[in-house]
């Protein structure tokens, strides 16, 4: 479903240049929950952001659902990005818009008709366990509820891939559990492929089927979670 091959990305030039991705290749199969784990600065964010071309690699190939992303023009990229939802560590909700509006806003870009946007927002809020909370504003919600809205927004346009950028890193352990449970249940129910990045091996052990360990821009281990040395 996601195939990254020989990705290289360097920030800056000369002696101060940082090689964020150094010949990174990985394969994520359809329906998997794939974790990329590593310390701060290892290149995880850069890697995740190359999947939907928020970050353009210097070289290498990025294939999502059979589409080579690096050669698309702007219109093609806009279309392809609709099949890739993204959730963030700090939720990135619009604070002056209600929960319902935050989700509908994501669908405006996809040119979904108004009535359909409303129906979809209601349906997706139910899926993430927030039925009836559409009229609330982000400031009225707990961290876990905000992340549920973030997940609902990411899923609104019915993507085939979900990218998660440290989705539970700002949450307490109990809330983390419930959000990981939610990611696992939508993975199963919606046949969604999930690529997540985390600095916590516990997250990988808890929900990932496969994982890669990233160090200084290089993958040092990759495979089924049960077989990884770093998870023993
Ligand atoms: P992680 O998500 O694992 O913390 P990042 O992908 O954010 O790692 O960063 C990898 C390396 O690239 C780090 O050394 C970071 O400082 C550097 N880096 C990331 N983004 C930029 C940028 N826009 N400009 C310069 N350096 C960057
Ligand atoms: P995280 O590690 O959680 O991704 P960071 O604080 O490393 O967060 O990065 C936040 C933003 O700053 C990202 O967009 C990243 O690309 C950018 N960034 C990270 N490191 C650098 C850097 N050394 N120079 C410029 N931008 C950077």
CSV table of C-alpha atoms and ligand atoms in Angstrom, one decimal:
chain,number,residue,atom,x,y,z
A,1,UNK,CA,0.0,0.0,0.0
A,2,UNK,CA,2.9,2.3,0.8
A,3,UNK,CA,6.2,1.7,-0.8
A,4,UNK,CA,9.1,4.1,0.0
A,5,UNK,CA,12.4,3.4,-1.9
A,6,UNK,CA,15.8,4.8,-1.4
A,7,UNK,CA,14.6,8.1,0.1
A,8,UNK,CA,17.2,10.7,0.8
A,9,UNK,CA,16.6,14.1,2.3
A,10,UNK,CA,19.1,16.7,3.5
A,11,UNK,CA,18.3,20.0,5.1
A,12,UNK,CA,20.6,22.8,4.4
A,13,UNK,CA,24.0,22.8,2.7
A,14,UNK,CA,27.7,22.6,3.5
A,15,UNK,CA,29.1,21.7,6.9
A,16,UNK,CA,25.9,22.5,8.7
A,17,UNK,CA,23.8,20.2,6.5
A,18,UNK,CA,21.6,17.6,8.2
A,19,UNK,CA,21.0,14.3,6.5
A,20,UNK,CA,17.5,13.6,7.8
A,21,UNK,CA,16.8,10.5,5.6
A,22,UNK,CA,19.7,8.4,4.4
A,23,UNK,CA,18.6,5.7,1.9
A,24,UNK,CA,15.4,4.8,3.6
A,25,UNK,CA,13.2,2.0,2.1
A,26,UNK,CA,10.2,0.5,3.6
A,27,UNK,CA,7.0,-1.4,2.6
A,28,UNK,CA,3.7,-1.1,4.4
A,29,UNK,CA,1.1,-3.7,3.3
A,30,UNK,CA,-2.6,-2.9,3.0
A,31,UNK,CA,-4.4,-3.1,6.4
A,32,UNK,CA,-1.2,-3.0,8.5
A,33,UNK,CA,-0.5,-0.8,11.4
A,34,UNK,CA,3.2,0.0,10.7
A,35,UNK,CA,5.2,1.8,13.3
A,36,UNK,CA,8.4,3.9,12.8
A,37,UNK,CA,10.1,4.3,16.1
A,38,UNK,CA,13.2,6.3,17.0
A,39,UNK,CA,14.6,9.1,19.2
A,40,UNK,CA,13.9,12.8,18.7
A,41,UNK,CA,15.8,14.0,15.6
A,42,UNK,CA,16.0,10.5,14.0
A,43,UNK,CA,14.0,11.6,11.0
A,44,UNK,CA,10.6,10.2,11.8
A,45,UNK,CA,8.6,13.4,11.0
A,46,UNK,CA,10.5,13.9,7.8
A,47,UNK,CA,9.8,10.3,6.8
A,48,UNK,CA,6.1,10.6,7.6
A,49,UNK,CA,5.7,13.9,5.8
A,50,UNK,CA,7.3,12.5,2.6
A,51,UNK,CA,4.4,10.0,2.3
A,52,UNK,CA,2.0,12.7,1.3
A,53,UNK,CA,4.8,14.9,-0.2
A,54,UNK,CA,4.4,17.6,2.6
A,55,UNK,CA,8.2,17.1,2.5
A,56,UNK,CA,9.8,16.5,-0.9
A,57,UNK,CA,12.6,13.9,-0.9
A,58,UNK,CA,15.9,14.9,-2.7
A,59,UNK,CA,15.7,11.5,-4.4
A,60,UNK,CA,13.9,8.2,-4.1
A,61,UNK,CA,10.3,7.0,-4.8
A,62,UNK,CA,7.1,7.3,-2.8
A,63,UNK,CA,4.3,5.1,-4.0
A,64,UNK,CA,0.9,5.2,-2.2
A,65,UNK,CA,-1.9,2.8,-3.4
A,66,UNK,CA,-0.1,2.3,-6.7
A,67,UNK,CA,0.4,6.1,-7.4
A,68,UNK,CA,4.0,7.5,-7.6
A,69,UNK,CA,3.6,10.7,-5.6
A,70,UNK,CA,6.9,12.4,-6.5
A,71,UNK,CA,6.0,12.9,-10.2
A,72,UNK,CA,2.5,14.3,-9.7
A,73,UNK,CA,1.6,17.9,-10.6
A,74,UNK,CA,-0.2,20.1,-8.1
A,75,UNK,CA,-3.7,18.9,-9.2
A,76,UNK,CA,-2.7,15.3,-9.1
A,77,UNK,CA,-1.1,15.8,-5.7
A,78,UNK,CA,-4.3,17.4,-4.3
A,79,UNK,CA,-6.3,14.4,-5.5
A,80,UNK,CA,-3.8,11.8,-4.2
A,81,UNK,CA,-3.7,13.5,-0.8
A,82,UNK,CA,-7.4,13.0,-0.3
A,83,UNK,CA,-6.7,9.3,0.2
A,84,UNK,CA,-4.2,10.1,3.0
A,85,UNK,CA,-5.5,11.3,6.3
A,86,UNK,CA,-3.2,12.7,9.0
A,87,UNK,CA,-3.3,13.1,12.8
A,88,UNK,CA,-1.0,15.3,14.8
A,89,UNK,CA,0.5,15.3,18.3
A,90,UNK,CA,-1.1,18.7,19.1
A,91,UNK,CA,-4.3,17.9,17.3
A,92,UNK,CA,-4.1,21.1,15.1
A,93,UNK,CA,-7.8,21.9,15.4
A,94,UNK,CA,-9.2,25.3,14.5
A,95,UNK,CA,-10.1,26.7,17.9
A,96,UNK,CA,-12.7,29.2,16.6
A,97,UNK,CA,-14.7,26.5,14.9
A,98,UNK,CA,-16.9,23.9,16.5
A,99,UNK,CA,-16.1,20.2,16.3
A,100,UNK,CA,-18.7,19.8,13.5
A,101,UNK,CA,-17.2,22.7,11.6
A,102,UNK,CA,-13.6,21.3,12.0
A,103,UNK,CA,-14.7,18.1,10.3
A,104,UNK,CA,-16.8,19.8,7.6
A,105,UNK,CA,-13.9,22.1,6.9
A,106,UNK,CA,-11.8,19.1,5.9
A,107,UNK,CA,-14.5,18.1,3.4
A,108,UNK,CA,-14.8,21.5,1.8
A,109,UNK,CA,-11.4,21.1,0.3
A,110,UNK,CA,-12.6,17.8,-1.2
A,111,UNK,CA,-15.6,19.7,-2.7
A,112,UNK,CA,-18.2,17.5,-0.9
A,113,UNK,CA,-21.7,19.0,-1.2
A,114,UNK,CA,-23.0,20.7,2.0
A,115,UNK,CA,-25.7,18.2,3.0
A,116,UNK,CA,-23.3,15.3,2.5
A,117,UNK,CA,-20.6,17.1,4.6
A,118,UNK,CA,-23.0,17.5,7.5
A,119,UNK,CA,-24.2,13.8,7.3
A,120,UNK,CA,-20.6,12.6,7.1
A,121,UNK,CA,-19.5,14.7,10.1
A,122,UNK,CA,-22.3,13.2,12.2
A,123,UNK,CA,-21.5,9.7,11.1
A,124,UNK,CA,-17.8,10.0,11.7
A,125,UNK,CA,-18.3,11.6,15.2
A,126,UNK,CA,-20.3,8.6,16.1
A,127,UNK,CA,-17.5,6.3,14.9
A,128,UNK,CA,-14.9,8.0,17.2
A,129,UNK,CA,-17.3,8.0,20.2
A,130,UNK,CA,-18.2,11.7,20.1
A,131,UNK,CA,-21.8,11.5,19.1
A,132,UNK,CA,-23.7,14.7,20.1
A,133,UNK,CA,-20.5,16.7,20.6
A,134,UNK,CA,-20.5,18.4,17.2
A,135,UNK,CA,-21.5,21.8,18.8
A,136,UNK,CA,-18.7,21.9,21.3
A,137,UNK,CA,-15.6,23.9,20.7
A,138,UNK,CA,-12.0,22.4,21.0
A,139,UNK,CA,-11.4,24.3,24.3
A,140,UNK,CA,-14.3,22.6,25.9
A,141,UNK,CA,-12.9,19.1,25.2
A,142,UNK,CA,-10.3,17.0,27.0
A,143,UNK,CA,-7.0,16.0,25.3
A,144,UNK,CA,-8.4,12.6,24.4
A,145,UNK,CA,-11.6,14.1,23.0
A,146,UNK,CA,-9.6,16.6,20.9
A,147,UNK,CA,-7.6,13.7,19.5
A,148,UNK,CA,-10.8,11.9,18.7
A,149,UNK,CA,-11.8,15.0,16.7
A,150,UNK,CA,-8.4,15.0,15.0
A,151,UNK,CA,-9.0,11.4,14.0
A,152,UNK,CA,-12.5,12.1,12.8
A,153,UNK,CA,-11.3,14.9,10.7
A,154,UNK,CA,-8.5,12.7,9.2
A,155,UNK,CA,-11.1,10.1,8.3
A,156,UNK,CA,-13.8,12.4,7.0
A,157,UNK,CA,-12.8,12.1,3.3
A,158,UNK,CA,-12.6,8.3,3.6
A,159,UNK,CA,-8.9,7.9,3.1
A,160,UNK,CA,-7.2,4.5,2.5
A,161,UNK,CA,-4.1,5.5,4.5
A,162,UNK,CA,-3.8,7.2,7.9
A,163,UNK,CA,-0.6,8.9,9.0
A,164,UNK,CA,-0.1,9.4,12.7
A,165,UNK,CA,2.5,11.9,13.9
A,166,UNK,CA,3.0,11.1,17.6
A,167,UNK,CA,-0.8,11.0,18.1
A,168,UNK,CA,-0.6,10.0,21.8
A,169,UNK,CA,2.5,11.8,22.9
A,170,UNK,CA,0.6,14.7,24.5
A,171,UNK,CA,-1.8,12.4,26.3
A,172,UNK,CA,-1.7,10.7,29.7
A,173,UNK,CA,-1.2,6.9,29.9
A,174,UNK,CA,-4.9,6.1,30.3
A,175,UNK,CA,-6.0,8.4,27.4
A,176,UNK,CA,-3.2,7.0,25.3
A,177,UNK,CA,-4.6,3.5,25.8
A,178,UNK,CA,-8.1,4.6,24.6
A,179,UNK,CA,-6.7,6.4,21.5
A,180,UNK,CA,-4.6,3.4,20.6
A,181,UNK,CA,-7.7,1.2,21.0
A,182,UNK,CA,-9.6,3.6,18.7
A,183,UNK,CA,-6.8,3.5,16.0
A,184,UNK,CA,-6.8,-0.3,16.2
A,185,UNK,CA,-10.6,-0.5,15.8
A,186,UNK,CA,-10.8,1.9,12.8
A,187,UNK,CA,-7.9,0.0,11.3
A,188,UNK,CA,-10.0,-3.1,11.4
A,189,UNK,CA,-13.4,-1.7,10.7
A,190,UNK,CA,-12.4,0.6,7.8
A,191,UNK,CA,-9.7,-1.6,6.3
A,192,UNK,CA,-7.4,1.4,6.8
A,193,UNK,CA,-3.6,1.2,6.4
A,194,UNK,CA,-1.9,3.0,9.3
A,195,UNK,CA,1.6,4.4,9.3
A,196,UNK,CA,2.5,5.9,12.7
A,197,UNK,CA,5.6,7.5,14.1
A,198,UNK,CA,6.4,7.4,17.8
A,199,UNK,CA,9.3,7.7,20.2
A,200,UNK,CA,7.7,5.1,22.5
A,201,UNK,CA,8.4,1.4,21.9
A,202,UNK,CA,5.4,0.7,24.1
A,203,UNK,CA,3.1,2.1,21.4
A,204,UNK,CA,4.7,-0.1,18.8
A,205,UNK,CA,4.3,-3.2,21.0
A,206,UNK,CA,0.7,-2.3,21.8
A,207,UNK,CA,-0.8,-1.9,18.3
A,208,UNK,CA,1.7,-2.3,15.5
A,209,UNK,CA,1.9,-5.4,13.3
A,210,UNK,CA,5.3,-4.3,11.7
A,211,UNK,CA,7.8,-1.7,12.6
A,212,UNK,CA,11.0,0.0,11.6
A,213,UNK,CA,13.6,1.4,13.9
A,214,UNK,CA,15.1,4.7,12.7
A,215,UNK,CA,18.5,6.1,13.9
A,216,UNK,CA,20.1,9.2,12.4
A,217,UNK,CA,18.1,8.9,9.2
A,218,UNK,CA,18.7,5.3,8.6
A,219,UNK,CA,16.6,2.2,9.2
A,220,UNK,CA,18.5,-0.1,11.4
A,221,UNK,CA,15.8,-2.8,11.9
A,222,UNK,CA,12.6,-3.6,10.1
A,223,UNK,CA,10.0,-6.4,10.2
A,224,UNK,CA,7.2,-8.0,12.1
A,225,UNK,CA,7.0,-6.6,15.6
A,226,UNK,CA,7.2,-10.0,17.2
A,227,UNK,CA,10.6,-10.6,15.5
A,228,UNK,CA,12.3,-7.3,16.2
A,229,UNK,CA,15.3,-7.4,18.6
A,230,UNK,CA,14.5,-3.9,19.8
A,231,UNK,CA,11.1,-5.0,21.1
A,232,UNK,CA,12.3,-8.0,23.1
B,1,LIG,P1,12.1,13.3,14.4
B,1,LIG,O1,10.7,13.4,13.9
B,1,LIG,O2,12.5,11.9,14.5
B,1,LIG,O3,12.3,14.1,15.7
B,1,LIG,P2,12.8,15.1,12.3
B,1,LIG,O4,12.4,14.5,11.0
B,1,LIG,O5,11.9,16.2,12.8
B,1,LIG,O6,13.1,13.9,13.3
B,1,LIG,O7,14.2,15.7,12.1
B,1,LIG,C1,15.3,15.0,11.6
B,1,LIG,C2,16.5,15.9,11.5
B,1,LIG,O8,16.3,16.9,10.6
B,1,LIG,C3,16.8,16.6,12.8
B,1,LIG,O9,18.2,16.8,13.0
B,1,LIG,C4,16.1,18.0,12.6
B,1,LIG,O10,16.7,19.0,13.4
B,1,LIG,C5,16.3,18.2,11.1
B,1,LIG,N1,15.3,19.0,10.5
B,1,LIG,C6,13.9,18.7,10.5
B,1,LIG,N2,13.2,19.6,9.8
B,1,LIG,C7,14.2,20.5,9.4
B,1,LIG,C8,14.0,21.7,8.7
B,1,LIG,N3,12.9,22.2,8.2
B,1,LIG,N4,15.2,22.4,8.5
B,1,LIG,C9,16.4,22.0,8.9
B,1,LIG,N5,16.5,20.9,9.6
B,1,LIG,C10,15.4,20.1,9.9
B,2,LIG,P1,8.9,17.0,16.1
B,2,LIG,O1,10.3,16.4,16.5
B,2,LIG,O2,7.9,16.8,17.2
B,2,LIG,O3,8.5,16.7,14.7
B,2,LIG,P2,10.3,19.5,15.9
B,2,LIG,O4,10.2,20.6,17.0
B,2,LIG,O5,11.5,18.7,15.7
B,2,LIG,O6,9.0,18.6,16.2
B,2,LIG,O7,9.9,20.2,14.5
B,2,LIG,C1,8.8,21.1,14.4
B,2,LIG,C2,9.0,21.8,13.0
B,2,LIG,O8,10.2,22.4,12.9
B,2,LIG,C3,8.9,20.8,11.9
B,2,LIG,O9,8.1,21.3,10.8
B,2,LIG,C4,10.3,20.6,11.4
B,2,LIG,O10,10.4,20.3,10.1
B,2,LIG,C5,10.9,21.9,11.8
B,2,LIG,N1,12.3,21.8,12.2
B,2,LIG,C6,12.9,20.8,13.0
B,2,LIG,N2,14.2,21.0,13.2
B,2,LIG,C7,14.5,22.1,12.5
B,2,LIG,C8,15.7,22.8,12.3
B,2,LIG,N3,16.9,22.4,12.8
B,2,LIG,N4,15.7,23.9,11.5
B,2,LIG,C9,14.6,24.3,11.0
B,2,LIG,N5,13.4,23.7,11.1
B,2,LIG,C10,13.3,22.6,11.9
